[in-house]
CSV table of C-alpha atoms in Angstrom, one decimal:
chain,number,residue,atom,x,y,z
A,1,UNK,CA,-5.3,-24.4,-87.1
A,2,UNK,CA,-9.0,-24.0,-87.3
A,3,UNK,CA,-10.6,-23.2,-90.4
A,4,UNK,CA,-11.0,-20.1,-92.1
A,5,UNK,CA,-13.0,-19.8,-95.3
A,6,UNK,CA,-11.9,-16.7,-96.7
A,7,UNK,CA,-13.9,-15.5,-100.3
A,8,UNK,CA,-12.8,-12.5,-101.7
A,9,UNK,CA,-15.1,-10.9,-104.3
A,10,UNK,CA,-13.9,-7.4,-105.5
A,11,UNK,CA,-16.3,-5.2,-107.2
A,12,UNK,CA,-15.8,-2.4,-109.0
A,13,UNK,CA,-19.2,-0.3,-109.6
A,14,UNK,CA,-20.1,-0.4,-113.1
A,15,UNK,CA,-24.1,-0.6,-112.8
A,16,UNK,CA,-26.3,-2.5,-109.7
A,17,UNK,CA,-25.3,-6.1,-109.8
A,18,UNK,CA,-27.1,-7.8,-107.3
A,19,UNK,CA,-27.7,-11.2,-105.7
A,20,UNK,CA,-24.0,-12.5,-105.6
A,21,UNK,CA,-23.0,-12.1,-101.8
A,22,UNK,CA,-24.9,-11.4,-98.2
A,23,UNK,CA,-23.5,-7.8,-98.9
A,24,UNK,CA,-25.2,-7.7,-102.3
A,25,UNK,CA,-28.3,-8.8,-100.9
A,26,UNK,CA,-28.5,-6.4,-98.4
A,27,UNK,CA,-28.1,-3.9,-100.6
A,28,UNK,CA,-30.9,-5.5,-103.0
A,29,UNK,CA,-33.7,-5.1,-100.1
A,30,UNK,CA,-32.8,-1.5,-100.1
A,31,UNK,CA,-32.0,-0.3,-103.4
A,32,UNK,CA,-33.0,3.1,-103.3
A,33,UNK,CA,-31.0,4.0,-100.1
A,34,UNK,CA,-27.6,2.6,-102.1
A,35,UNK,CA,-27.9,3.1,-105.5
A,36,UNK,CA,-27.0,6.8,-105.1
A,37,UNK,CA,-23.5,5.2,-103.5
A,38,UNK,CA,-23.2,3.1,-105.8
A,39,UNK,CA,-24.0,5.0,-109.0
A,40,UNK,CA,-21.3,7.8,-107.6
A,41,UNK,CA,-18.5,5.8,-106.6
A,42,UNK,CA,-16.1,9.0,-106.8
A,43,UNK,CA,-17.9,10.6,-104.5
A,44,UNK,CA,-18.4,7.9,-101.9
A,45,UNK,CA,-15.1,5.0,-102.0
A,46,UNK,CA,-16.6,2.2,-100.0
A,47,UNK,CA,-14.8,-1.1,-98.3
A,48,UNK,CA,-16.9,-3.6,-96.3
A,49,UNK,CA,-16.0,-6.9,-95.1
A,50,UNK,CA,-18.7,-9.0,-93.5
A,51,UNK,CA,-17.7,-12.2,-91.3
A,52,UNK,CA,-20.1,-14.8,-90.9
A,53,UNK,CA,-19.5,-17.3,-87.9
A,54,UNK,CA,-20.1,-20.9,-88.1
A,55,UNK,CA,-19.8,-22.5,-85.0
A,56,UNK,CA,-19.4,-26.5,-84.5
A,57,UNK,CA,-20.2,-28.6,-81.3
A,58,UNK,CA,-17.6,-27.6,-79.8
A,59,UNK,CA,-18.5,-23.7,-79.6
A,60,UNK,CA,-15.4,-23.0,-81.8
A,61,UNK,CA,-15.7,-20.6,-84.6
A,62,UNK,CA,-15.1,-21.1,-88.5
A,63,UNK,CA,-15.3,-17.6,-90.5
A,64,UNK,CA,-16.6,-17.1,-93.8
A,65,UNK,CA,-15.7,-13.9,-95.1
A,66,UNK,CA,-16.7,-11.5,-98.0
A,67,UNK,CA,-15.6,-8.5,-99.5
A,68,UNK,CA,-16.9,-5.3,-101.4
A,69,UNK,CA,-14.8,-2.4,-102.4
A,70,UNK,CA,-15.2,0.1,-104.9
A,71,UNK,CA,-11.4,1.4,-105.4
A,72,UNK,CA,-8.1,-0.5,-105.1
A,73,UNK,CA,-5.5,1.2,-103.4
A,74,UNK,CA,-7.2,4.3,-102.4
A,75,UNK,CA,-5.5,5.5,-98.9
A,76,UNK,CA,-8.0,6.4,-96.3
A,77,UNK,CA,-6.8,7.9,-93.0
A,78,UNK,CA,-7.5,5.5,-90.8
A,79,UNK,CA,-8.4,8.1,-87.7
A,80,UNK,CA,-9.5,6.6,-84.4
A,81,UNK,CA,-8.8,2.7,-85.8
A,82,UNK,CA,-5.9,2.6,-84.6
A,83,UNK,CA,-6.7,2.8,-81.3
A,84,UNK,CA,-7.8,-0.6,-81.0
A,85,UNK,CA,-4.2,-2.3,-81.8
A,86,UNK,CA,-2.8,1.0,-79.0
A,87,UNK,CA,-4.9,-0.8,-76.9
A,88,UNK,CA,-3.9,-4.4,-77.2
A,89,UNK,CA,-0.5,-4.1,-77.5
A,90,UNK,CA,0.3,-2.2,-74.0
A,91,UNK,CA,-1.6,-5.0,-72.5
A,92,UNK,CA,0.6,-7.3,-74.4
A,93,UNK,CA,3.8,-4.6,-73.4
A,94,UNK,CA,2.9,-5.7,-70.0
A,95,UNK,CA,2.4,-9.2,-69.8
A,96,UNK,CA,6.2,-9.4,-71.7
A,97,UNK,CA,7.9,-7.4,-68.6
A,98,UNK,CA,6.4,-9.6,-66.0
A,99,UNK,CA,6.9,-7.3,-63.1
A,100,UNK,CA,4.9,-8.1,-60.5
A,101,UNK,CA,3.8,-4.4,-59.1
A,102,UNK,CA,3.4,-3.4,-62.6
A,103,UNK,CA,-0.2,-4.2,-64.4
A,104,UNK,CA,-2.9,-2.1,-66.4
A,105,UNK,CA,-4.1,-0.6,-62.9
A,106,UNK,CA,-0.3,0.8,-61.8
A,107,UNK,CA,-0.5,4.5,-62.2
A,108,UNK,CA,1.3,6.0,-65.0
A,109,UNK,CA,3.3,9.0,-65.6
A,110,UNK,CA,5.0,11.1,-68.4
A,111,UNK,CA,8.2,13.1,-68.3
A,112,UNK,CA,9.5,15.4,-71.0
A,113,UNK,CA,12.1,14.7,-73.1
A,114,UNK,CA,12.1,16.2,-76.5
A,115,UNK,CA,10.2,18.7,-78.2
A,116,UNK,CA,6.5,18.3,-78.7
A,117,UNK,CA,6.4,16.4,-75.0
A,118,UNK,CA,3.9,17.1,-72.1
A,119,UNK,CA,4.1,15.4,-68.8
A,120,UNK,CA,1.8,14.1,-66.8
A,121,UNK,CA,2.3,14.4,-63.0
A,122,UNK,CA,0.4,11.5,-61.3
A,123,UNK,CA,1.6,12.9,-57.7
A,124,UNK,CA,0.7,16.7,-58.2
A,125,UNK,CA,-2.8,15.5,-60.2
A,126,UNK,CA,-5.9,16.5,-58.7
A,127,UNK,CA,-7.9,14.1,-60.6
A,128,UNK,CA,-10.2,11.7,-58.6
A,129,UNK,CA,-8.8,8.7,-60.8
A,130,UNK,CA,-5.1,8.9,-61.1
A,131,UNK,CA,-3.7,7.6,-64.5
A,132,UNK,CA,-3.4,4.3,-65.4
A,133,UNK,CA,-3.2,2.2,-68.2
A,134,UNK,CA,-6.4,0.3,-68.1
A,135,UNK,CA,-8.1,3.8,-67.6
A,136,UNK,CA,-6.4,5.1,-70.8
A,137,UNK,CA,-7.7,2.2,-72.7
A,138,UNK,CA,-11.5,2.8,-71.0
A,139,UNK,CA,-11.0,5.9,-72.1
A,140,UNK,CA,-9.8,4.9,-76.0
A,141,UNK,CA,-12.8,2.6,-76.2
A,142,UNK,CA,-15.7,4.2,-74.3
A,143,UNK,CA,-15.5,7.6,-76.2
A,144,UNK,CA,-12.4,7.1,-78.6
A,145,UNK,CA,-10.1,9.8,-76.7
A,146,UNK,CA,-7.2,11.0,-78.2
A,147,UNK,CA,-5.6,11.9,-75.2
A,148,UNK,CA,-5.4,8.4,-73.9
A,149,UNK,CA,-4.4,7.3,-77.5
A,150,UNK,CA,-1.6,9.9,-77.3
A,151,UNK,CA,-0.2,8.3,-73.5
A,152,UNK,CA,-0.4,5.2,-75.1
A,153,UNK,CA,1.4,5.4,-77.8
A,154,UNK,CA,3.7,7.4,-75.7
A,155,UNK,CA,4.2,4.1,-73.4
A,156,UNK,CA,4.6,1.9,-76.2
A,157,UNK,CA,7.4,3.8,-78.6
A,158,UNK,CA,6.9,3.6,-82.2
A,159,UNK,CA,9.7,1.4,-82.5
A,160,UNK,CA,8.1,-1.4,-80.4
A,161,UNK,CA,5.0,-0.5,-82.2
A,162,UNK,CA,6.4,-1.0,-86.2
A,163,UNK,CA,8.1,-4.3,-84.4
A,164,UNK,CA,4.9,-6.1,-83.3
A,165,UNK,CA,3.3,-5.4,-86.0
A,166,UNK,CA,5.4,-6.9,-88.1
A,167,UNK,CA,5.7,-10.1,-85.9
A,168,UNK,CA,1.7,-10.6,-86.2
A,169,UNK,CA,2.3,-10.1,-90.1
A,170,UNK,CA,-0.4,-6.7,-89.9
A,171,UNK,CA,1.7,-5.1,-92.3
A,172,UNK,CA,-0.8,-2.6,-94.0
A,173,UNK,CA,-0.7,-1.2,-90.6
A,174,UNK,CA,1.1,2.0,-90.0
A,175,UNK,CA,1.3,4.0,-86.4
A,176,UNK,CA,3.5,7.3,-86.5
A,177,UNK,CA,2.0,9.6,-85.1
A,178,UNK,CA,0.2,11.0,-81.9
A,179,UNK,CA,-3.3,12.8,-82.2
A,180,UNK,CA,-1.4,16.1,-81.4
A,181,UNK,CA,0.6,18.6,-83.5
A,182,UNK,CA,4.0,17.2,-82.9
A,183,UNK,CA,6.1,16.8,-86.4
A,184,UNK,CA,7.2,13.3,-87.9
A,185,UNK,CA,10.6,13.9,-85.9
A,186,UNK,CA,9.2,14.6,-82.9
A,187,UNK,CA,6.9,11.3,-83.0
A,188,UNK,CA,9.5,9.5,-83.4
A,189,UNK,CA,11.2,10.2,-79.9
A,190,UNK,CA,8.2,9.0,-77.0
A,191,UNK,CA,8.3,10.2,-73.5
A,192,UNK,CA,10.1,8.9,-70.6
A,193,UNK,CA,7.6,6.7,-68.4
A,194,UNK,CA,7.1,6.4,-64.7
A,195,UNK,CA,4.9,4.2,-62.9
A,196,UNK,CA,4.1,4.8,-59.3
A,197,UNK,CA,2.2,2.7,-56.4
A,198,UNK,CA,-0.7,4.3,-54.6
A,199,UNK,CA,1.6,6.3,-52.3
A,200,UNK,CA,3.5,8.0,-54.9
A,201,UNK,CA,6.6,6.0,-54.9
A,202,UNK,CA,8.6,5.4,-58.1
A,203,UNK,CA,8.1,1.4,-59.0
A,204,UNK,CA,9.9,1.4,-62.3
A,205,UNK,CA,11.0,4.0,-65.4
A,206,UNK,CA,11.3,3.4,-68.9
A,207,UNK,CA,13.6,6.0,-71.0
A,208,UNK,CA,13.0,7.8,-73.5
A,209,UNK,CA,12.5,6.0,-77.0
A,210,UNK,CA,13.6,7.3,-80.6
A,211,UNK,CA,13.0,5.0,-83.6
A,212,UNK,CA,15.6,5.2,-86.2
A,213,UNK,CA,14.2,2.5,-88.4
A,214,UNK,CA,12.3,3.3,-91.5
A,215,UNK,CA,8.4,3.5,-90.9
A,216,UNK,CA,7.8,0.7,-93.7
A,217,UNK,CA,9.1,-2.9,-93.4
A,218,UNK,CA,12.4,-3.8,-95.8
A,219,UNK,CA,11.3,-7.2,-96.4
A,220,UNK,CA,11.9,-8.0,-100.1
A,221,UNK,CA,8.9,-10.3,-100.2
A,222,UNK,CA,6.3,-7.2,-99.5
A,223,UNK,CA,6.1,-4.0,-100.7
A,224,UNK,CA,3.8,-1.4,-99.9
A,225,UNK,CA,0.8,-0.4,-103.0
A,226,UNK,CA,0.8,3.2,-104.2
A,227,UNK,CA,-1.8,4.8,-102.7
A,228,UNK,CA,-3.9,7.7,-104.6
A,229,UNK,CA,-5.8,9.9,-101.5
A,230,UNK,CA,-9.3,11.3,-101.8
A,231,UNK,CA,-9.1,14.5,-101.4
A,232,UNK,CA,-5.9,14.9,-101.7
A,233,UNK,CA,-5.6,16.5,-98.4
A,234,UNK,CA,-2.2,15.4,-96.9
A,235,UNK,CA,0.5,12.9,-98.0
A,236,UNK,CA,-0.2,9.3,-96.5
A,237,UNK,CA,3.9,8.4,-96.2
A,238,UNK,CA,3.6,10.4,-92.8
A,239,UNK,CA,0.1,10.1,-91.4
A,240,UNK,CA,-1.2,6.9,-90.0
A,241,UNK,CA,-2.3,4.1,-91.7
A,242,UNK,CA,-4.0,0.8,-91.3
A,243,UNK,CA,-6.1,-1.7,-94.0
A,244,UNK,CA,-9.5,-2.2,-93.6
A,245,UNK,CA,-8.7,-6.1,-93.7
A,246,UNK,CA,-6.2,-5.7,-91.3
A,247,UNK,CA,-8.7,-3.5,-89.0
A,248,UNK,CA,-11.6,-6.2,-89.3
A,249,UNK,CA,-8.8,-9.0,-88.5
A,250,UNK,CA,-7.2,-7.1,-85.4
A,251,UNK,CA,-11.0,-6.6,-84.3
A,252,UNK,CA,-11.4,-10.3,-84.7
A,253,UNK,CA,-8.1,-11.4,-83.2
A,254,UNK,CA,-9.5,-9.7,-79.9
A,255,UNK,CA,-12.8,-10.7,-79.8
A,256,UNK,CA,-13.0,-14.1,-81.4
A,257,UNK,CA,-8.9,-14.8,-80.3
A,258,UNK,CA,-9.3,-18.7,-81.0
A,259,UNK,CA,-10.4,-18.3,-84.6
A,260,UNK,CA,-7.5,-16.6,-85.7
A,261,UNK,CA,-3.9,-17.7,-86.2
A,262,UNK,CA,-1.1,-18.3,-83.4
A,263,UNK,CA,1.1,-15.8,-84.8
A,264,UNK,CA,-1.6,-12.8,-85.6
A,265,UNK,CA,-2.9,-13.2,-82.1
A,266,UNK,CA,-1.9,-10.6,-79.1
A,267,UNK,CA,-0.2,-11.9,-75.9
A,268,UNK,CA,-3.2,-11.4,-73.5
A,269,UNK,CA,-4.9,-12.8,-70.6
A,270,UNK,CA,-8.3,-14.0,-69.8
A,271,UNK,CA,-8.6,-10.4,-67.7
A,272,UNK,CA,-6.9,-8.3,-70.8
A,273,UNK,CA,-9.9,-9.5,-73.2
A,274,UNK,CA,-12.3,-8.8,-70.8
A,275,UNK,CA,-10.9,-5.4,-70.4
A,276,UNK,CA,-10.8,-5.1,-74.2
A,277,UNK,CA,-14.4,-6.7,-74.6
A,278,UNK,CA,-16.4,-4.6,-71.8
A,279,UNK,CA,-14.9,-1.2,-73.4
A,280,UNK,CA,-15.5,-2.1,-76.9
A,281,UNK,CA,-19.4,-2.9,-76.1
A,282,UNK,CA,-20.3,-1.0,-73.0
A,283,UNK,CA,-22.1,2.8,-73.8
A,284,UNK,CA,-20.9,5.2,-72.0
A,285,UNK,CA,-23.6,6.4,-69.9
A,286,UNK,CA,-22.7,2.7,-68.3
A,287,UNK,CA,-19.1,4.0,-67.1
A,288,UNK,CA,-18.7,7.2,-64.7
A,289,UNK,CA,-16.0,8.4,-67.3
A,290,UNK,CA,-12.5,9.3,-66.1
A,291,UNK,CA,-11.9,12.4,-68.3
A,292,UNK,CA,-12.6,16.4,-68.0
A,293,UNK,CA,-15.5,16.1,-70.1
A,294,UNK,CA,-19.0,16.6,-69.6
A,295,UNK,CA,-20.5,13.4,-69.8
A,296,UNK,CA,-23.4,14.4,-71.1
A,297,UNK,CA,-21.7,14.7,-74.4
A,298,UNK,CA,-21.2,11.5,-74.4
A,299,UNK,CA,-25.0,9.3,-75.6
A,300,UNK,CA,-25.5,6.3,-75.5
A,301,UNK,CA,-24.7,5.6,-79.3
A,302,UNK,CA,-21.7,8.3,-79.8
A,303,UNK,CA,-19.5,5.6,-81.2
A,304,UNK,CA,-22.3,3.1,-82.5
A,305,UNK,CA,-21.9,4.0,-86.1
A,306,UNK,CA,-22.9,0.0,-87.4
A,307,UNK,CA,-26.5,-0.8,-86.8
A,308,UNK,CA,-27.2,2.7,-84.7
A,309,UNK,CA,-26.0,5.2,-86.8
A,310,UNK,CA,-24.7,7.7,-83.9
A,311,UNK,CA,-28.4,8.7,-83.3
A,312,UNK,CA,-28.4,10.7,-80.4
A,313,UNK,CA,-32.1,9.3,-79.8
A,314,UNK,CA,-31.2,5.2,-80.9
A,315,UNK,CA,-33.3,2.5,-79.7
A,316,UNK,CA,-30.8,0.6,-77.9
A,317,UNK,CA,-31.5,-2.7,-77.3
A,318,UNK,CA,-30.7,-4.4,-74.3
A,319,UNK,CA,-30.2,-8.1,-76.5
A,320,UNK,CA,-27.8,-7.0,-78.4
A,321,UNK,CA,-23.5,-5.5,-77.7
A,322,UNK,CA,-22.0,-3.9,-80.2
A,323,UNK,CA,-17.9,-4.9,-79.5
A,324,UNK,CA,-16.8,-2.1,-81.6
A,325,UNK,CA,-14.0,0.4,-82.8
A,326,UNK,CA,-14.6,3.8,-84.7
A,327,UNK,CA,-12.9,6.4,-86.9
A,328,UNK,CA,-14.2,9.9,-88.2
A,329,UNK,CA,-12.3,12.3,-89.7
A,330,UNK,CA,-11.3,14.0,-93.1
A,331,UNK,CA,-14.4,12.7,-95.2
A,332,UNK,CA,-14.1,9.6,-93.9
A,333,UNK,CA,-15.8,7.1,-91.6
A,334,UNK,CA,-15.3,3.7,-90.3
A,335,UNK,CA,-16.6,1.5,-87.7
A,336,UNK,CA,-15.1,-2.0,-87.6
A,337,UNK,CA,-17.8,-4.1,-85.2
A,338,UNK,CA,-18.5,-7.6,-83.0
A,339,UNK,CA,-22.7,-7.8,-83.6
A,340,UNK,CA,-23.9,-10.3,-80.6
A,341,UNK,CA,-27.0,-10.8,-80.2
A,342,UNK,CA,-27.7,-13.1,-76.9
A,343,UNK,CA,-31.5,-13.5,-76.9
A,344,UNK,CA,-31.4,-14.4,-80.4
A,345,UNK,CA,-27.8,-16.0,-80.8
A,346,UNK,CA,-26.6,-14.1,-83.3
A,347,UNK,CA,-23.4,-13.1,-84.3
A,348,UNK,CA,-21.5,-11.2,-87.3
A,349,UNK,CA,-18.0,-9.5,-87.7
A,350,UNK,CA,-18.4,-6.2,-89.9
A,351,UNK,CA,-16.1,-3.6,-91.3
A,352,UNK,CA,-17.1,-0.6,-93.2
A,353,UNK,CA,-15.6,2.9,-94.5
A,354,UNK,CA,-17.1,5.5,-96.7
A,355,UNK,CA,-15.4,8.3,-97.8
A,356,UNK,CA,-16.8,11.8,-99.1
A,357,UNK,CA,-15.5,14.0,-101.6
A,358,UNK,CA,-16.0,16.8,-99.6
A,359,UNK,CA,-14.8,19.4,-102.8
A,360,UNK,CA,-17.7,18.4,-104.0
A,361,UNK,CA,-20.6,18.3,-101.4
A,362,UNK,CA,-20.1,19.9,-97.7
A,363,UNK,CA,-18.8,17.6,-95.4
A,364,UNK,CA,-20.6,18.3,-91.6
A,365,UNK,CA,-23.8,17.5,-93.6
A,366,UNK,CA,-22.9,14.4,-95.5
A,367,UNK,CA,-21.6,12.8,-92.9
A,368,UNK,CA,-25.0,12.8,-91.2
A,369,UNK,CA,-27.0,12.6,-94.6
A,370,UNK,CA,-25.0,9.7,-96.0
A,371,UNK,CA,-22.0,7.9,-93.9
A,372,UNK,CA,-24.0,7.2,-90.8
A,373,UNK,CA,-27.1,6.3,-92.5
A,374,UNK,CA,-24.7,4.1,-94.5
A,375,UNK,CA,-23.7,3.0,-91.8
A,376,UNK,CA,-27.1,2.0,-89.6
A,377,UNK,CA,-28.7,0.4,-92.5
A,378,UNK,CA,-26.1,-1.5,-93.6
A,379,UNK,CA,-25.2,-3.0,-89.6
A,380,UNK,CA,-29.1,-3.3,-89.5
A,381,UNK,CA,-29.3,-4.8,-92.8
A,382,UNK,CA,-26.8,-7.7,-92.1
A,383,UNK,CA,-27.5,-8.2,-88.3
A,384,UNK,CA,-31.5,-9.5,-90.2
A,385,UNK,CA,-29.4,-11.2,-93.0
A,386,UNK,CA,-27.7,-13.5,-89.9
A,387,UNK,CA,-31.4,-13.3,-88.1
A,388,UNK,CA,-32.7,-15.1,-91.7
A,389,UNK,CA,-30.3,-17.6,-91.5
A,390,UNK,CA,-30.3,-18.9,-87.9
A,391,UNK,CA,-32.7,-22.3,-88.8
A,392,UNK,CA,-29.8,-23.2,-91.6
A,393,UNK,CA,-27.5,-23.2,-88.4
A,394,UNK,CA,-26.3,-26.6,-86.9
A,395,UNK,CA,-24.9,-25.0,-83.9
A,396,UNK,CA,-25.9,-21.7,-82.2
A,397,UNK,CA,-23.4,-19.7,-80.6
A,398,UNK,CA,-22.8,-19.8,-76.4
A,399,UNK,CA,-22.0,-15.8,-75.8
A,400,UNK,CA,-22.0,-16.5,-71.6
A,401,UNK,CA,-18.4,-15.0,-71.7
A,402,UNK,CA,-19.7,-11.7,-73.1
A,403,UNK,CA,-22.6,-12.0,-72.0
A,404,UNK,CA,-21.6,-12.2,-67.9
A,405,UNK,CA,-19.7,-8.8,-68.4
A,406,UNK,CA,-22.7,-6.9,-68.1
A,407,UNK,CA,-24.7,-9.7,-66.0
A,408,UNK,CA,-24.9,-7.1,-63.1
């Protein structure tokens, strides 16, 4: 088992105490930037988690983590997070069935089973890329869609959803739901599934799924916190949930697999993480996108919240990937990233979610005043906190196996 250093320091605002963590020190270099976050904590709930990577001679990765909340047991809705563990665990749905003519480029199909259901008709579909798995999860990653989300989850069944999540012991993760109006009843029952070969011929079908098992695991050793929600604008018992820990350690199970234990890991090939890895960090003016969307919506930082700051007009460097994961909704926002750096040799793991009290200040205009400057300057702050620190480094990092997916 390699070693994982984890130090959790939990805060709770009561004045500026500096100087204790890399977090604090950040925050220390820029005071007047965060001190009206921190000085109004019930306005803006914040979680980070900051991952430094020590690497020894043999490349492998030790993790030394830190913490900084605000509030304990405050429910944020997680959004477009859970799209990451969607994506991982159909790839890992498909290397358990081991059928040979079935693999993330098989097209896919939808029937209709219950209420709430739409099909998808890969025959009669005019689009110039038929559906498939791996395009769904391009899709997820490249621009966070919700319609691939929705498919996937659809393949997947929440049942075999709750089950693996339990298994890899993510249990502060909930998925219920699809990003579409559909009740808690009708979530519960997922689509009938077809896949097809390129002439239109029926491979293999999956039935219709209905989970009957409570959404929260009955083990007697774990129990989940109450949960008080900003806002109070729905109840969390039926939305979507998912930690920020357990976010930042999903992230870190895909990207760093080896640093993470046996059992918390996903089922995946050497070509499933490179899937996983080229989404996460590619921008999507690098992708001719599959979906109906202009891509000129779509700039080159849409979902670089860490260290860009969604600026439409970002300075992108061509050093540095950002493997990364995002979520944006109801006052809250949350970007959960890889840092790599391969002129320099840098790495860092960061996850980060501010909330807004949006009763109290108007939403569309924090979010741009506040939760993605939080965000830039705090992805910027630590990336030069790692850049500091690289002479105190025995061993620098080899990236090659990022690095060669966008050699070309």
């Amino acid at each position: 088992m390699k070693k994982i250093i984890l130090i959790i320091i939990q805060i709770l605002f009561t004045s500026c105490s500096f100087g204790q963590t890399p977090i604090d020190e950040v925050m220390k270099k820029n005071p007047l930037f965060f001190k009206e976050m921190i000085d109004n904590k019930e306005k803006y709930p914040i979680e980070i988690i900051f991952t430094r990577i020590i690497r020894d001679s043999l490349n492998h990765p030790n993790l030394e983590t830190y913490t900084y909340f605000t509030h304990n047991n405050l429910y944020f809705n997680p959004a477009s997070i859970i799209k990451l563990p969607i994506c991982a665990l159909s790839l890992e749905k498909l290397n358990e069935w081991q059928k040979p003519k079935i693999h993330a480029n098989t097209r896919i199909g939808a029937g209709k089973g219950f209420e709430c259901q739409t099909e998808v008709n890969v025959n009669e579909s005019k689009l110039e890329y038929p559906p498939t798995i791996a395009r769904y999860i391009e899709k997820l990653l490249l621009v966070s869609d919700n319609e691939g989300y929705t498919r996937l989850y659809e393949f997947l069944g929440q049942k075999y959803i709750k089950r693996k999540l339990e298994e890899k012991n993510y249990q502060a993760t909930k998925i219920i739901r699809r990003f579409t109006n559909c009740d808690t009843l009708q979530n519960r029952y997922t689509n009938p599934i077809y896949f097809y070969n390129d002439n239109g011929e029926l491979l293999y079908s999956q039935d219709m799924a209905f989970n009957n098992t409570p959404f929260y695991p009955q083990n007697t050793n774990w129990s989940m916190p109450e949960k008080t929600t900003p806002m109070n604008i729905f109840n969390p018992d039926y939305e979507n949930e998912i930690s920020l820990m357990n976010a930042h350690e999903i992230l870190t199970a895909i990207v760093l697999p080896e640093s993470i234990d046996f059992h918390k890991r996903f089922r995946l090939s050497n070509k499933d993480y490179e899937l996983l890895w080229y989404g996460l960090g590619s921008f999507p003016n690098e992708r001719k996108l599959t979906i109906q969307e202009d891509d000129k919506d779509y700039f080159p930082a849409y979902k670089k919240y860490l260290f860009y700051g969604r600026q439409k007009d970002a300075n992108i460097q061509k050093n540095i990937r950002i493997l990364n994961v995002v979520g944006w909704w109801g006052g809250v926002v949350t970007d959960c990233a890889y840092i790599i750096d391969f002129e320099n040799k840098i790495e860092l793991l960061v996850s980060a979610r501010i909330g807004i009290n949006h009763n109290e200040i108007n939403e569309s205009d924090a979010y741009h005043k506040y939760s993605f400057p939080f965000m830039q300057k705090l992805g910027e702050g630590l990336y030069e906190y790692e850049k500091s620190k690289l002479n105190e480094k025995k061993y620098l990092p080899n990236l090659k196996r990022y690095q060669k997916l966008w050699s070309n």
